[in-house]
Coordinates of C-alpha atoms in Angstrom, one line a residue:
M1 CA 20.7 3.8 16.2
S2 CA 23.2 6.8 16.3
S3 CA 21.8 9.8 15.2
K4 CA 24.2 10.4 12.4
L5 CA 22.3 7.3 10.3
T6 CA 24.0 6.9 8.2
H7 CA 24.3 5.0 4.6
K8 CA 24.2 2.0 6.0
E9 CA 22.2 1.7 9.2
Y10 CA 19.4 3.4 6.7
L11 CA 19.7 0.4 4.5
M12 CA 19.8 -2.1 7.3
L13 CA 16.6 -1.2 7.5
A14 CA 15.9 -0.1 4.2
I15 CA 16.5 -4.0 2.3
P16 CA 14.7 -6.3 4.1
F17 CA 11.5 -4.4 4.2
I18 CA 11.6 -3.9 0.6
I19 CA 12.0 -7.7 0.5
S20 CA 9.0 -7.9 2.5
T21 CA 6.5 -5.1 0.7
I22 CA 7.9 -5.8 -2.6
T23 CA 5.9 -9.8 -2.8
Q24 CA 3.1 -7.3 -2.4
P25 CA 2.3 -7.0 -6.1
L26 CA 4.2 -10.1 -6.5
L27 CA 1.6 -11.9 -5.4
G28 CA -0.8 -9.7 -7.8
A29 CA 1.9 -10.1 -10.5
V30 CA 1.2 -14.3 -10.5
D31 CA -2.2 -13.7 -10.3
T32 CA -2.7 -12.4 -12.9
A33 CA -0.1 -13.9 -14.8
V34 CA -1.4 -17.9 -13.9
V35 CA -4.6 -16.7 -15.3
G36 CA -2.9 -15.0 -18.3
R37 CA -1.7 -18.3 -19.9
L38 CA -5.1 -20.1 -20.1
S39 CA -7.2 -19.3 -23.3
N40 CA -8.6 -16.1 -23.3
S41 CA -8.2 -12.0 -21.6
T42 CA -11.7 -12.2 -19.5
Y43 CA -10.3 -14.0 -17.2
I44 CA -7.5 -11.4 -16.5
G45 CA -9.9 -8.6 -16.6
S46 CA -12.1 -10.3 -14.4
V47 CA -9.0 -11.0 -11.6
S48 CA -8.6 -7.2 -11.9
I49 CA -11.7 -5.8 -11.4
G50 CA -11.9 -8.6 -8.8
T51 CA -8.0 -7.1 -7.6
V52 CA -9.4 -3.1 -7.9
I53 CA -12.7 -4.1 -5.6
F54 CA -10.5 -5.6 -3.1
N55 CA -8.0 -2.7 -2.3
T56 CA -11.0 0.1 -3.0
I57 CA -11.5 -2.2 0.1
Y58 CA -8.8 -2.8 2.6
W59 CA -6.3 0.6 1.0
I60 CA -9.5 2.8 2.4
F61 CA -7.7 1.7 5.5
G62 CA -4.4 1.2 4.9
F63 CA -3.6 3.3 8.0
L64 CA -4.2 0.7 10.2
R65 CA -0.8 -0.6 9.5
V66 CA 1.1 3.2 8.7
S67 CA -0.9 4.7 11.8
T68 CA 0.3 1.7 13.4
S69 CA 4.3 1.7 12.6
A70 CA 3.7 5.0 13.5
Y71 CA 2.9 4.8 16.9
S72 CA 5.1 2.4 17.1
A73 CA 8.0 3.1 16.6
Q74 CA 7.9 6.2 18.8
A75 CA 6.9 3.7 21.7
L76 CA 9.9 2.3 20.3
G77 CA 11.7 6.1 20.1
S78 CA 10.4 6.8 23.6
N79 CA 11.0 2.9 25.0
D80 CA 7.9 3.2 26.5
D81 CA 5.8 -0.9 26.3
K82 CA 3.2 0.7 27.6
D83 CA 2.8 2.6 24.8
G84 CA 3.9 -0.2 22.0
M85 CA 1.0 -2.2 23.5
L86 CA -2.0 -0.1 23.0
A87 CA -0.4 0.3 20.0
F88 CA -0.7 -3.0 18.7
I89 CA -3.9 -3.8 20.8
R90 CA -6.6 -0.1 19.6
P91 CA -6.7 -0.7 16.0
M92 CA -6.7 -4.4 16.3
F93 CA -10.3 -4.3 18.1
I94 CA -10.9 -1.3 15.3
A95 CA -9.6 -3.9 12.4
I96 CA -11.7 -6.6 13.8
V97 CA -15.2 -4.7 13.9
L98 CA -14.1 -3.5 10.4
G99 CA -13.6 -7.0 9.0
F100 CA -16.6 -8.8 10.3
T101 CA -18.4 -5.5 8.9
F102 CA -17.7 -5.8 5.5
I103 CA -18.5 -10.0 5.5
L104 CA -22.0 -9.1 7.0
F105 CA -22.8 -6.3 4.3
Q106 CA -20.6 -8.0 1.1
N107 CA -23.9 -8.3 -1.1
I108 CA -24.4 -4.7 -1.9
I109 CA -20.9 -3.8 -1.6
G110 CA -20.7 -6.2 -5.0
D111 CA -23.0 -5.4 -7.0
F112 CA -22.1 -1.0 -5.9
A113 CA -18.9 -2.0 -7.3
L114 CA -19.8 -3.4 -10.6
S115 CA -22.7 -1.8 -11.2
I116 CA -19.3 1.5 -11.3
L117 CA -17.2 -0.1 -12.6
K118 CA -19.1 -1.3 -15.5
P119 CA -17.5 -4.8 -16.7
S120 CA -18.5 -6.6 -19.7
E121 CA -21.0 -9.5 -18.3
D122 CA -18.6 -13.0 -17.9
I123 CA -16.1 -10.4 -16.7
K124 CA -18.8 -8.6 -14.5
N125 CA -19.4 -13.4 -13.4
L126 CA -16.2 -14.5 -13.2
A127 CA -15.2 -11.2 -10.7
L128 CA -18.9 -12.0 -8.3
K129 CA -16.8 -15.4 -7.9
Y130 CA -14.0 -14.1 -6.7
F131 CA -15.3 -11.2 -4.7
S132 CA -17.8 -14.3 -2.6
I133 CA -14.9 -16.2 -2.2
L134 CA -12.4 -13.6 -0.9
I135 CA -14.9 -11.1 0.5
W136 CA -13.1 -14.3 4.3
G137 CA -10.7 -13.3 4.5
A138 CA -11.4 -9.3 5.1
P139 CA -10.5 -9.6 9.3
L140 CA -7.9 -11.9 8.8
V141 CA -5.9 -9.1 6.3
L142 CA -7.1 -5.8 8.8
G143 CA -6.2 -7.8 11.3
N144 CA -2.5 -8.4 9.9
Y145 CA -2.0 -4.6 8.7
V146 CA -1.9 -4.3 12.4
I147 CA 0.2 -6.8 13.5
L148 CA 2.6 -6.0 9.8
G149 CA 2.9 -2.4 10.8
W150 CA 3.5 -3.0 14.5
L151 CA 6.4 -5.3 13.9
M152 CA 7.6 -2.4 11.9
G153 CA 7.3 0.9 14.3
Q154 CA 9.3 -1.8 16.6
A155 CA 12.0 -2.3 14.0
K156 CA 11.3 -5.8 13.7
L157 CA 13.1 -7.6 10.3
K158 CA 13.8 -10.9 10.2
E159 CA 10.1 -10.8 12.0
S160 CA 8.8 -8.3 9.0
L161 CA 10.0 -10.7 6.2
F162 CA 9.0 -14.2 7.4
M163 CA 5.0 -12.6 7.9
Q164 CA 4.8 -11.5 4.7
I165 CA 7.6 -13.7 2.3
T166 CA 5.7 -16.9 3.7
T167 CA 2.8 -16.2 2.7
N168 CA 2.6 -14.6 -0.5
V169 CA 4.9 -18.1 -1.5
V170 CA 2.4 -20.2 -0.3
N171 CA -0.2 -17.9 -1.8
I172 CA 2.1 -18.5 -4.8
V173 CA 2.6 -21.5 -5.1
L174 CA -1.5 -22.3 -4.2
D175 CA -1.8 -20.3 -7.6
L176 CA -0.2 -22.3 -9.2
L177 CA -1.4 -25.6 -7.5
L178 CA -5.2 -24.8 -7.5
V179 CA -5.3 -23.0 -11.6
Q180 CA -2.8 -24.7 -13.4
V181 CA -2.9 -28.1 -12.0
F182 CA -6.6 -28.6 -11.0
N183 CA -8.1 -25.8 -13.3
Y184 CA -10.5 -24.0 -10.6
N185 CA -9.1 -20.9 -13.5
V186 CA -10.6 -17.9 -11.5
A187 CA -11.8 -19.5 -8.2
G188 CA -8.8 -20.9 -7.1
V189 CA -6.6 -17.3 -7.5
A190 CA -9.2 -16.5 -4.5
V191 CA -9.0 -19.6 -2.9
A192 CA -5.2 -19.7 -2.7
T193 CA -5.3 -16.1 -1.2
L194 CA -7.7 -16.8 1.0
I195 CA -6.1 -19.7 2.3
S196 CA -2.6 -17.9 2.3
Q197 CA -3.6 -15.4 4.7
I198 CA -5.6 -17.4 7.5
I199 CA -1.7 -19.0 7.6
G200 CA -0.2 -15.5 6.7
F201 CA -2.9 -14.1 10.5
G202 CA -1.7 -16.9 12.0
I203 CA 2.4 -16.2 11.7
G204 CA 1.7 -12.9 13.0
C205 CA 0.1 -13.8 16.6
I206 CA 3.1 -16.3 17.1
L207 CA 5.5 -14.2 15.9
M208 CA 4.1 -11.5 17.9
I209 CA 3.4 -13.3 21.4
N210 CA 7.2 -13.9 20.8
C211 CA 8.2 -10.1 21.4
D212 CA 9.8 -9.6 24.8
N213 CA 7.5 -6.5 25.6
F214 CA 4.5 -8.4 24.2
S215 CA 2.9 -7.8 27.1
F216 CA -0.6 -7.3 28.6
K217 CA 0.6 -6.5 31.7
N218 CA -1.3 -2.9 33.8
L219 CA -3.3 -2.4 30.5
T220 CA -6.9 -3.0 32.5
K221 CA -9.9 -2.2 30.0
E222 CA -10.5 1.2 31.5
V223 CA -6.8 2.5 29.9
I224 CA -7.5 0.1 26.3
F225 CA -11.0 1.5 25.3
D226 CA -10.4 4.8 26.4
K227 CA -12.9 7.0 24.5
Q228 CA -10.3 10.2 24.0
A229 CA -7.7 7.9 22.9
F230 CA -9.7 6.1 20.1
K231 CA -11.0 9.6 19.3
S232 CA -7.4 10.6 19.7
I233 CA -6.6 7.9 16.9
M234 CA -10.0 8.2 14.7
K235 CA -8.1 12.1 13.8
C236 CA -4.9 11.6 13.5
N237 CA -5.9 8.6 10.8
T238 CA -8.9 11.2 9.3
D239 CA -5.9 12.4 7.1
L240 CA -4.2 8.9 5.7
M241 CA -7.7 8.0 5.2
I242 CA -8.8 10.7 3.1
R243 CA -5.2 10.2 1.2
T244 CA -6.3 6.3 0.3
I245 CA -9.8 7.9 -1.1
C246 CA -8.4 10.0 -3.6
L247 CA -5.6 7.5 -4.7
L248 CA -8.0 4.5 -5.0
I249 CA -10.8 6.7 -6.8
T250 CA -7.5 8.2 -9.1
T251 CA -6.4 3.8 -9.4
N252 CA -10.0 2.9 -10.1
M253 CA -11.0 5.6 -12.7
F254 CA -8.5 4.5 -14.7
I255 CA -9.8 0.9 -14.5
A256 CA -13.0 2.0 -15.1
K257 CA -11.4 3.6 -18.0
G258 CA -9.7 1.1 -19.6
A259 CA -13.1 -1.1 -19.4
E260 CA -14.5 1.2 -21.7
L261 CA -11.7 0.3 -24.0
G262 CA -12.6 -2.4 -24.8
S263 CA -11.3 -6.3 -22.7
D264 CA -8.3 -6.4 -24.7
I265 CA -6.6 -2.8 -23.3
L266 CA -7.9 -3.5 -19.3
A267 CA -5.9 -6.7 -19.6
A268 CA -2.6 -4.6 -21.5
N269 CA -3.7 -2.1 -19.0
S270 CA -3.9 -4.5 -16.7
I271 CA -0.4 -6.2 -16.7
L272 CA 1.5 -2.5 -16.5
F273 CA 0.2 -1.9 -13.4
Q274 CA 1.0 -4.7 -12.2
I275 CA 5.0 -3.6 -13.1
Q276 CA 3.6 -1.2 -12.4
Y277 CA 3.0 -1.5 -8.3
I278 CA 6.0 -3.9 -8.0
M279 CA 8.1 -0.3 -8.7
A280 CA 5.7 1.7 -6.1
Y281 CA 6.2 -1.3 -3.2
A282 CA 9.9 -0.7 -3.9
F283 CA 10.0 2.6 -2.8
D284 CA 7.1 1.8 -0.6
G285 CA 10.3 -0.3 1.2
L286 CA 11.8 2.8 1.5
A287 CA 9.1 4.7 3.3
N288 CA 8.8 2.2 5.5
A289 CA 12.1 2.4 7.3
S290 CA 11.8 6.7 7.0
S291 CA 8.3 5.9 8.6
V292 CA 10.3 4.7 11.3
F293 CA 12.7 6.8 11.8
A294 CA 11.1 10.0 11.7
G295 CA 8.9 7.9 14.4
K296 CA 11.8 7.0 16.8
A297 CA 12.8 10.9 15.9
I298 CA 10.0 11.8 17.1
G299 CA 9.9 9.5 20.8
K300 CA 13.8 10.7 20.5
D301 CA 13.1 14.2 20.5
D302 CA 16.0 14.1 18.1
K303 CA 15.5 16.7 15.6
E304 CA 19.0 15.9 12.9
L305 CA 17.8 12.3 13.5
F306 CA 14.6 13.5 11.4
D307 CA 17.0 15.9 9.6
L308 CA 19.3 12.8 8.7
N309 CA 16.0 11.1 7.5
I310 CA 14.8 14.4 4.9
K311 CA 18.4 13.5 3.2
R312 CA 18.9 9.6 3.0
S313 CA 15.6 10.0 1.7
G314 CA 15.6 11.5 -0.5
Q315 CA 19.3 10.0 -2.3
W316 CA 18.4 6.2 -2.2
S317 CA 14.9 7.5 -3.9
M318 CA 17.2 9.2 -6.4
I319 CA 19.2 5.5 -7.4
F320 CA 16.3 3.8 -7.2
V321 CA 14.5 5.9 -9.7
I322 CA 18.1 4.5 -11.9
I323 CA 17.9 0.9 -11.0
L324 CA 13.9 0.2 -11.7
T325 CA 14.3 2.4 -14.9
S326 CA 17.5 0.4 -16.5
M327 CA 15.8 -2.9 -14.7
Y328 CA 12.7 -2.3 -16.4
F329 CA 13.9 -0.7 -20.5
F330 CA 16.4 -3.0 -19.6
G331 CA 13.6 -6.1 -19.1
K332 CA 10.3 -5.7 -20.1
S333 CA 10.5 -7.3 -23.5
V334 CA 11.2 -10.7 -21.3
L335 CA 8.6 -9.1 -18.7
M336 CA 5.8 -9.4 -20.9
T337 CA 5.7 -12.8 -22.4
L338 CA 6.1 -13.7 -18.4
F339 CA 2.1 -12.5 -18.3
T340 CA 0.3 -13.8 -20.9
N341 CA 1.2 -15.2 -24.7
I342 CA -2.3 -13.9 -26.4
E343 CA -1.4 -12.1 -29.3
E344 CA -3.8 -8.6 -29.7
V345 CA -2.4 -8.5 -25.4
L346 CA 0.7 -8.3 -26.0
N347 CA 1.0 -6.3 -28.9
L348 CA -1.2 -2.9 -27.3
I349 CA 1.3 -3.7 -24.1
S350 CA 4.2 -2.8 -27.0
I351 CA 2.1 0.2 -27.6
F352 CA 1.2 1.7 -23.8
D353 CA 5.1 0.3 -22.3
K354 CA 7.1 3.4 -22.5
Y355 CA 4.7 5.6 -19.8
L356 CA 6.6 3.1 -17.4
L357 CA 10.0 4.2 -18.5
W358 CA 8.8 7.6 -16.7
F359 CA 6.6 6.4 -13.5
P360 CA 10.0 5.7 -11.1
L361 CA 11.3 9.3 -11.8
F362 CA 7.8 11.0 -11.7
A363 CA 6.8 8.5 -8.2
A364 CA 9.6 8.3 -6.4
V365 CA 9.9 11.7 -4.0
G366 CA 5.6 10.8 -3.1
L367 CA 6.5 7.8 -2.4
V368 CA 8.8 7.3 -0.5
Y369 CA 8.6 10.6 2.0
Y370 CA 5.0 9.3 2.5
G371 CA 7.0 7.7 4.8
I372 CA 8.6 10.7 6.7
F373 CA 5.6 13.0 6.8
S374 CA 3.3 9.5 8.3
G375 CA 6.2 8.6 10.4
A376 CA 6.0 11.8 12.5
T377 CA 2.2 11.5 12.0
E378 CA 2.8 14.9 10.3
T379 CA -0.8 13.8 8.0
K380 CA -2.4 17.1 6.8
P381 CA 0.6 17.7 4.2
I382 CA -0.1 13.7 3.0
R383 CA -3.4 14.5 3.2
N384 CA -3.7 17.6 0.3
S385 CA -0.8 17.0 -2.0
M386 CA -3.6 13.7 -2.6
I387 CA -6.5 16.1 -3.3
L388 CA -4.1 19.2 -5.6
S389 CA -3.2 15.6 -7.2
L390 CA -6.4 14.3 -7.9
I391 CA -7.5 17.1 -9.2
A392 CA -4.0 17.3 -11.9
F393 CA -5.3 14.1 -12.9
L394 CA -8.8 14.9 -13.4
I395 CA -8.0 17.9 -14.9
A396 CA -5.4 15.7 -17.2
D397 CA -8.7 13.3 -18.1
K398 CA -11.5 15.1 -18.9
L399 CA -8.8 17.0 -21.6
L400 CA -6.9 14.8 -22.9
I401 CA -9.2 11.5 -23.5
S402 CA -12.9 13.9 -23.0
T403 CA -11.3 17.0 -25.1
I404 CA -8.5 15.9 -26.9
G405 CA -9.4 12.0 -28.0
M406 CA -6.3 10.7 -26.8
G407 CA -7.7 7.0 -25.6
N408 CA -5.0 4.6 -23.8
H409 CA -2.2 7.3 -24.4
G410 CA -4.4 10.1 -22.7
L411 CA -4.9 8.0 -19.7
W412 CA -1.7 7.1 -19.2
I413 CA -0.3 10.9 -19.3
A414 CA -3.2 11.7 -16.4
F415 CA -1.5 9.0 -14.6
L416 CA 2.5 9.9 -14.8
I417 CA 0.9 13.6 -14.2
F418 CA -1.0 12.5 -10.9
C419 CA 2.3 11.4 -9.8
L420 CA 4.4 13.9 -11.5
S421 CA 1.9 16.4 -8.5
R422 CA 2.3 13.9 -5.5
S423 CA 5.4 14.0 -5.8
V424 CA 5.7 18.3 -6.3
F425 CA 3.4 19.3 -3.2
L426 CA 4.5 17.2 -0.8
I427 CA 8.5 18.7 -1.8
M428 CA 7.0 22.5 -1.6
Y429 CA 4.9 21.8 2.3
L430 CA 8.4 19.6 3.3
P431 CA 10.1 23.5 4.6
Y432 CA 7.1 24.3 6.2
T433 CA 6.5 20.9 8.2
R434 CA 9.9 20.3 9.4
K435 CA 9.9 24.5 10.2
R436 CA 6.7 23.6 12.1
L437 CA 8.2 21.0 14.6
N438 CA 8.8 21.6 17.2
F439 CA 10.5 18.8 18.9
K440 CA 10.3 18.9 22.2
K441 CA 6.2 21.0 22.4
Y442 CA 5.9 17.7 19.7
S443 CA 6.5 15.0 21.7
N444 CA 3.4 15.8 24.1
V445 CA 1.2 16.4 21.1
K446 CA -2.0 14.4 22.2
C447 CA -2.6 12.2 18.1
I448 CA 0.7 11.1 19.4
K449 CA 0.5 9.2 22.8
L450 CA -1.5 6.6 22.9
E451 CA -2.7 7.2 26.7
G452 CA -6.3 9.4 27.0

């Protein structure tokens, strides 16, 4: 790809990533919609609580996908196949160890999570059933993060797209079969997801093995398990983990406070949040493209490509603000009825759905520019912006809900303040980061190189 980075070149990478990433929240939306057709809102609430627990577990270690993609893209830019392989092997080892650790301590994790979220007894029992089934897929999910990150970093668009879409289509089909046909309810949703995770991991392994530059040649045990290299990887990923923890605190507080307001409010917020996820993952597709171009710019030592990537990312994030806001505004009345036919929940959704109209505008820059910073492994601005945004959310939450007593209205306004803060703080960090990057020197920083 040329350093000119035309709109066409950007979109040729971004569109497959958008299609690929947006299937993930669509899957969560189908899970919610399937149980939303059952007898009462308890089923929606239990799946929502179970989803929050797994999001908490997996999102904390989402750096496995993000950093693998960045390192893989940098190796692609420098045409270093050995670094490309190390970009996969080391995080995969970490992913497998973490996954089996979650299985080993599943009872402690489940009990602790539910003690924090404090759902009603009916929802708690169903959420535990959901959790006890799906926890066995932990090594596969984290492994899939690494595989997907590596494929994205190598700009393997067709492979990334095939892996995610196939996995999620299988999940959706099994959802409908196990819940609607065989009446397995919440357990059916969990089993469908677990089977799709197994299939997805198998597909990912096959796709990687068939890549031309996938080879263990010249990779010794000493090189792979170099202590200094692992220390460097974890140091770079610490900021991304802190970022994710801040995001999870915000999300979990939102769900927990919604649960305190009653099961119908929890169900309404869960459905609205599923739509928010779809919008966010559309922006995340742009962020993935921006991350790959940023990584390539670092690997190629190409400042012009890096600056053009910033420009294209900003332009297309604004275009998508208009597209997503318009689609939601004109389609929301039909969309809500696809999730549930429970009248009480639909009435509540009609009261609070207007807040989602502001989400694309407030969140776009923070979601897309995150990809630029992560692709360049400039993670401190990501960390700091999220910490400051969390503080803004906590202040808004305290003022609007606890002090003024605005209830669920205050909760949604606090969330939008969090989204806007994330965008504003990243924009503020961008000039400083551009000045800090000296490409000739930057390409030799140990945090980027994967060899010890």
